[in-house]
């Protein structure tokens, strides 16, 4: 299954705007569900539902192979996944967010 490759970390090097934040996930939404939904927009290089003690924290990161693929997702900021309306946003590295706060 080629989609299995997407169960990798989203911390790997990538194009600046190729990583997308997905918020408002149902507690039982997993990587496979996200890959099936977002995979139709492009090639997914990584997908991680963020968990604490094995329980979903309600958000995830999806890493696309190009910025254009991520832009296709962001053109529609709301997606229905597992019966829940979730929000997608551009993901900025922690460093750049900190720099903005200081300026």
CSV table of N, CA and C in Angstrom, one decimal:
chain,number,residue,atom,x,y,z
A,1,UNK,N,0.8,-1.2,0.0
A,1,UNK,CA,0.0,0.0,0.0
A,1,UNK,C,0.9,1.3,0.0
A,2,UNK,N,0.9,2.0,-1.1
A,2,UNK,CA,1.8,3.2,-1.2
A,2,UNK,C,1.4,4.3,-0.1
A,3,UNK,N,0.2,4.3,0.3
A,3,UNK,CA,-0.2,5.3,1.3
A,3,UNK,C,0.4,5.1,2.7
A,4,UNK,N,0.9,3.9,2.9
A,4,UNK,CA,1.5,3.5,4.2
A,4,UNK,C,2.7,4.4,4.4
A,5,UNK,N,3.4,4.9,3.3
A,5,UNK,CA,4.6,5.7,3.4
A,5,UNK,C,4.2,7.0,4.2
A,6,UNK,N,3.0,7.4,4.1
A,6,UNK,CA,2.6,8.7,4.7
A,6,UNK,C,2.5,8.7,6.2
A,7,UNK,N,2.6,7.5,6.8
A,7,UNK,CA,2.6,7.4,8.3
A,7,UNK,C,4.0,7.9,8.9
A,8,UNK,N,4.6,8.8,8.2
A,8,UNK,CA,5.9,9.2,8.7
A,8,UNK,C,5.8,10.6,9.4
A,9,UNK,N,6.8,10.9,10.1
A,9,UNK,CA,6.8,12.2,10.8
A,9,UNK,C,6.6,13.3,9.8
A,10,UNK,N,6.0,14.4,10.3
A,10,UNK,CA,5.9,15.6,9.5
A,10,UNK,C,7.0,16.6,9.8
A,11,UNK,N,8.0,16.2,10.6
A,11,UNK,CA,9.1,17.0,11.0
A,11,UNK,C,10.2,17.0,10.0
A,12,UNK,N,10.1,16.1,9.0
A,12,UNK,CA,11.2,16.0,8.0
A,12,UNK,C,11.3,17.3,7.2
A,13,UNK,N,12.4,17.6,6.5
A,13,UNK,CA,12.5,18.8,5.7
A,13,UNK,C,11.5,18.9,4.6
A,14,UNK,N,11.0,20.1,4.4
A,14,UNK,CA,9.9,20.2,3.4
A,14,UNK,C,9.8,21.6,2.9
A,15,UNK,N,9.1,21.8,1.8
A,15,UNK,CA,8.9,23.2,1.3
A,15,UNK,C,8.1,24.0,2.4
A,16,UNK,N,8.4,25.3,2.4
A,16,UNK,CA,7.9,26.1,3.5
A,16,UNK,C,6.4,26.0,3.8
A,17,UNK,N,5.6,26.1,2.7
A,17,UNK,CA,4.2,26.1,2.9
A,17,UNK,C,3.5,24.8,2.5
A,18,UNK,N,4.2,23.6,2.6
A,18,UNK,CA,3.7,22.3,2.2
A,18,UNK,C,3.0,21.6,3.4
A,19,UNK,N,3.2,22.1,4.6
A,19,UNK,CA,2.7,21.5,5.8
A,19,UNK,C,1.4,22.2,6.3
A,20,UNK,N,0.3,21.4,6.5
A,20,UNK,CA,-1.0,21.9,6.9
A,20,UNK,C,-1.4,21.5,8.3
A,21,UNK,N,-1.9,22.4,9.0
A,21,UNK,CA,-2.5,22.1,10.3
A,21,UNK,C,-4.0,21.7,10.1
A,22,UNK,N,-4.5,20.7,10.7
A,22,UNK,CA,-5.9,20.3,10.7
A,22,UNK,C,-6.4,20.3,12.1
A,23,UNK,N,-7.4,21.1,12.4
A,23,UNK,CA,-7.9,21.2,13.8
A,23,UNK,C,-9.4,20.9,13.9
A,24,UNK,N,-9.8,20.5,15.1
A,24,UNK,CA,-11.2,20.1,15.3
A,24,UNK,C,-11.5,18.7,15.0
A,25,UNK,N,-10.5,17.8,15.0
A,25,UNK,CA,-10.8,16.4,14.6
A,25,UNK,C,-11.6,15.7,15.6
A,26,UNK,N,-12.4,14.7,15.2
A,26,UNK,CA,-13.1,13.8,16.1
A,26,UNK,C,-12.0,13.0,16.8
A,27,UNK,N,-12.4,12.5,18.0
A,27,UNK,CA,-11.4,11.8,18.8
A,27,UNK,C,-10.9,10.5,18.1
A,28,UNK,N,-11.8,9.9,17.3
A,28,UNK,CA,-11.4,8.6,16.7
A,28,UNK,C,-10.8,8.8,15.3
A,29,UNK,N,-10.6,10.0,14.8
A,29,UNK,CA,-10.0,10.2,13.5
A,29,UNK,C,-8.5,9.8,13.6
A,30,UNK,N,-8.1,9.0,12.6
A,30,UNK,CA,-6.7,8.6,12.6
A,30,UNK,C,-6.0,9.0,11.3
A,31,UNK,N,-4.7,8.6,11.2
A,31,UNK,CA,-3.9,9.0,10.0
A,31,UNK,C,-4.5,8.4,8.7
A,32,UNK,N,-5.0,7.2,8.8
A,32,UNK,CA,-5.5,6.6,7.6
A,32,UNK,C,-6.7,7.4,7.1
A,33,UNK,N,-7.6,7.8,7.9
A,33,UNK,CA,-8.8,8.6,7.5
A,33,UNK,C,-8.3,9.9,6.9
A,34,UNK,N,-7.3,10.6,7.5
A,34,UNK,CA,-6.8,11.8,6.9
A,34,UNK,C,-6.1,11.6,5.6
A,35,UNK,N,-5.4,10.6,5.4
A,35,UNK,CA,-4.7,10.2,4.2
A,35,UNK,C,-5.7,10.0,3.1
A,36,UNK,N,-6.8,9.2,3.4
A,36,UNK,CA,-7.8,8.9,2.5
A,36,UNK,C,-8.5,10.2,2.0
A,37,UNK,N,-8.8,11.1,3.0
A,37,UNK,CA,-9.5,12.4,2.6
A,37,UNK,C,-8.6,13.3,1.8
A,38,UNK,N,-7.4,13.6,2.4
A,38,UNK,CA,-6.5,14.6,1.8
A,38,UNK,C,-5.7,14.1,0.6
A,39,UNK,N,-5.6,12.8,0.5
A,39,UNK,CA,-4.8,12.2,-0.6
A,39,UNK,C,-5.3,12.5,-2.0
A,40,UNK,N,-6.6,12.9,-2.1
A,40,UNK,CA,-7.1,13.2,-3.4
A,40,UNK,C,-6.6,14.6,-3.9
A,41,UNK,N,-6.0,15.4,-3.0
A,41,UNK,CA,-5.5,16.7,-3.3
A,41,UNK,C,-4.0,16.6,-3.8
A,42,UNK,N,-3.3,15.5,-3.5
A,42,UNK,CA,-1.9,15.5,-3.8
A,42,UNK,C,-1.2,14.4,-3.1
A,43,UNK,N,0.1,14.3,-3.2
A,43,UNK,CA,0.9,13.3,-2.6
A,43,UNK,C,1.2,13.7,-1.2
A,44,UNK,N,0.9,12.8,-0.2
A,44,UNK,CA,1.1,13.1,1.2
A,44,UNK,C,2.5,12.4,1.6
A,45,UNK,N,3.4,13.2,2.1
A,45,UNK,CA,4.7,12.7,2.5
A,45,UNK,C,4.7,12.4,4.0
A,46,UNK,N,3.8,12.9,4.7
A,46,UNK,CA,3.7,12.6,6.2
A,46,UNK,C,2.4,13.0,6.7
A,47,UNK,N,2.0,12.3,7.8
A,47,UNK,CA,0.7,12.6,8.4
A,47,UNK,C,0.8,12.1,9.9
A,48,UNK,N,0.4,13.1,10.8
A,48,UNK,CA,0.5,12.7,12.2
A,48,UNK,C,-0.7,13.3,12.9
A,49,UNK,N,-1.5,12.4,13.6
A,49,UNK,CA,-2.5,12.9,14.5
A,49,UNK,C,-1.7,13.1,15.8
A,50,UNK,N,-1.9,14.3,16.4
A,50,UNK,CA,-1.1,14.5,17.7
A,50,UNK,C,-1.9,13.9,18.8
A,51,UNK,N,-1.2,13.1,19.6
A,51,UNK,CA,-1.8,12.4,20.7
A,51,UNK,C,-1.1,12.6,22.0
A,52,UNK,N,-1.8,12.5,23.1
A,52,UNK,CA,-1.2,12.5,24.5
A,52,UNK,C,-1.7,11.3,25.2
A,53,UNK,N,-0.8,10.4,25.6
A,53,UNK,CA,-1.2,9.2,26.3
A,53,UNK,C,-2.1,8.3,25.4
A,54,UNK,N,-1.8,8.4,24.1
A,54,UNK,CA,-2.5,7.5,23.2
A,54,UNK,C,-3.9,8.1,22.7
A,55,UNK,N,-4.3,9.2,23.3
A,55,UNK,CA,-5.6,9.8,23.0
A,55,UNK,C,-5.4,11.0,22.1
A,56,UNK,N,-6.2,11.1,21.0
A,56,UNK,CA,-6.1,12.3,20.1
A,56,UNK,C,-6.3,13.6,20.8
A,57,UNK,N,-5.4,14.6,20.5
A,57,UNK,CA,-5.6,15.9,21.0
A,57,UNK,C,-6.5,16.8,20.2
A,58,UNK,N,-7.0,16.2,19.1
A,58,UNK,CA,-8.0,16.9,18.3
A,58,UNK,C,-7.4,17.7,17.1
A,59,UNK,N,-6.1,17.5,16.9
A,59,UNK,CA,-5.5,18.1,15.7
A,59,UNK,C,-4.4,17.2,15.1
A,60,UNK,N,-4.0,17.6,13.9
A,60,UNK,CA,-3.0,16.8,13.1
A,60,UNK,C,-2.3,17.7,12.2
A,61,UNK,N,-1.2,17.1,11.7
A,61,UNK,CA,-0.4,17.8,10.7
A,61,UNK,C,-0.3,16.9,9.4
A,62,UNK,N,-0.5,17.5,8.3
A,62,UNK,CA,-0.4,16.7,7.0
A,62,UNK,C,0.6,17.4,6.2
A,63,UNK,N,1.6,16.7,5.7
A,63,UNK,CA,2.7,17.2,4.9
A,63,UNK,C,2.5,16.8,3.5
A,64,UNK,N,2.4,17.7,2.6
A,64,UNK,CA,2.3,17.4,1.1
A,64,UNK,C,3.6,17.5,0.5
A,65,UNK,N,3.7,17.0,-0.7
A,65,UNK,CA,5.0,17.0,-1.4
A,65,UNK,C,5.3,18.4,-2.0
A,66,UNK,N,4.3,19.2,-2.3
A,66,UNK,CA,4.5,20.5,-2.8
A,66,UNK,C,3.6,21.6,-2.1
A,67,UNK,N,4.0,22.8,-2.2
A,67,UNK,CA,3.2,23.9,-1.7
A,67,UNK,C,1.9,24.0,-2.5
A,68,UNK,N,1.9,23.7,-3.8
A,68,UNK,CA,0.7,23.9,-4.6
A,68,UNK,C,-0.4,22.9,-4.1
A,69,UNK,N,0.1,21.7,-3.7
A,69,UNK,CA,-0.9,20.7,-3.2
A,69,UNK,C,-1.5,21.2,-1.9
A,70,UNK,N,-0.7,21.7,-1.0
A,70,UNK,CA,-1.2,22.3,0.2
A,70,UNK,C,-2.1,23.4,0.0
A,71,UNK,N,-1.8,24.3,-1.0
A,71,UNK,CA,-2.6,25.4,-1.3
A,71,UNK,C,-4.0,25.0,-1.8
A,72,UNK,N,-4.1,23.8,-2.5
A,72,UNK,CA,-5.4,23.3,-2.9
A,72,UNK,C,-6.3,23.0,-1.7
A,73,UNK,N,-5.7,22.5,-0.7
A,73,UNK,CA,-6.4,22.2,0.6
A,73,UNK,C,-6.9,23.5,1.2
A,74,UNK,N,-6.0,24.4,1.3
A,74,UNK,CA,-6.2,25.7,2.0
A,74,UNK,C,-7.3,26.6,1.3
A,75,UNK,N,-7.5,26.3,0.0
A,75,UNK,CA,-8.5,27.1,-0.8
A,75,UNK,C,-9.9,26.8,-0.2
A,76,UNK,N,-10.1,25.7,0.4
A,76,UNK,CA,-11.3,25.4,1.1
A,76,UNK,C,-10.9,25.1,2.6
A,77,UNK,N,-11.0,26.1,3.4
A,77,UNK,CA,-10.5,26.0,4.8
A,77,UNK,C,-11.3,25.0,5.7
A,78,UNK,N,-12.5,24.6,5.3
A,78,UNK,CA,-13.3,23.6,6.1
A,78,UNK,C,-13.5,22.3,5.3
A,79,UNK,N,-13.3,21.2,6.0
A,79,UNK,CA,-13.5,19.9,5.4
A,79,UNK,C,-14.3,19.0,6.4
A,80,UNK,N,-15.2,18.2,5.9
A,80,UNK,CA,-16.0,17.3,6.7
A,80,UNK,C,-15.2,15.9,6.8
A,81,UNK,N,-14.8,15.6,8.0
A,81,UNK,CA,-14.1,14.3,8.2
A,81,UNK,C,-14.7,13.6,9.4
A,82,UNK,N,-15.0,12.4,9.2
A,82,UNK,CA,-15.7,11.6,10.3
A,82,UNK,C,-16.9,12.3,10.9
A,83,UNK,N,-17.7,13.0,10.0
A,83,UNK,CA,-18.9,13.6,10.5
A,83,UNK,C,-18.6,14.9,11.2
A,84,UNK,N,-17.4,15.4,11.2
A,84,UNK,CA,-17.1,16.6,11.9
A,84,UNK,C,-16.5,17.7,11.0
A,85,UNK,N,-16.9,18.9,11.1
A,85,UNK,CA,-16.3,20.0,10.3
A,85,UNK,C,-15.0,20.4,10.9
A,86,UNK,N,-13.9,20.1,10.1
A,86,UNK,CA,-12.5,20.5,10.6
A,86,UNK,C,-12.0,21.7,9.8
A,87,UNK,N,-11.0,22.3,10.4
A,87,UNK,CA,-10.4,23.5,9.8
A,87,UNK,C,-9.0,23.2,9.5
A,88,UNK,N,-8.6,23.7,8.3
A,88,UNK,CA,-7.2,23.6,7.9
A,88,UNK,C,-6.6,25.0,7.8
A,89,UNK,N,-5.3,25.0,8.2
A,89,UNK,CA,-4.5,26.3,8.1
A,89,UNK,C,-3.1,26.0,7.7
A,90,UNK,N,-2.5,27.0,7.2
A,90,UNK,CA,-1.0,26.9,6.9
A,90,UNK,C,-0.3,26.7,8.2
A,91,UNK,N,0.7,25.8,8.2
A,91,UNK,CA,1.4,25.5,9.4
A,91,UNK,C,2.8,26.2,9.3
A,92,UNK,N,3.1,27.1,10.3
A,92,UNK,CA,4.3,27.8,10.3
A,92,UNK,C,5.2,27.2,11.3
A,93,UNK,N,6.5,27.1,11.0
A,93,UNK,CA,7.5,26.5,12.0
A,93,UNK,C,7.4,27.3,13.3
A,94,UNK,N,7.7,26.6,14.4
A,94,UNK,CA,7.7,27.3,15.7
A,94,UNK,C,8.6,28.5,15.8
A,95,UNK,N,9.8,28.4,15.1
A,95,UNK,CA,10.7,29.5,15.1
A,95,UNK,C,10.1,30.7,14.6
A,96,UNK,N,9.5,30.6,13.4
A,96,UNK,CA,8.9,31.8,12.7
A,96,UNK,C,7.8,32.4,13.5
A,97,UNK,N,7.0,31.6,14.2
A,97,UNK,CA,6.0,32.1,15.1
A,97,UNK,C,6.6,32.9,16.2
A,98,UNK,N,7.6,32.4,16.8
A,98,UNK,CA,8.3,33.1,17.9
A,98,UNK,C,8.9,34.5,17.4
A,99,UNK,N,9.4,34.5,16.2
A,99,UNK,CA,10.0,35.7,15.7
A,99,UNK,C,9.0,36.7,15.5
A,100,UNK,N,7.8,36.3,15.0
A,100,UNK,CA,6.7,37.3,14.8
A,100,UNK,C,6.3,37.9,16.1
A,101,UNK,N,6.2,37.1,17.1
A,101,UNK,CA,5.8,37.6,18.4
A,101,UNK,C,6.8,38.7,19.0
A,102,UNK,N,8.0,38.5,18.6
A,102,UNK,CA,9.0,39.4,19.1
A,102,UNK,C,9.1,40.8,18.4
A,103,UNK,N,8.6,40.8,17.1
A,103,UNK,CA,8.7,42.0,16.3
A,103,UNK,C,7.7,43.0,16.7
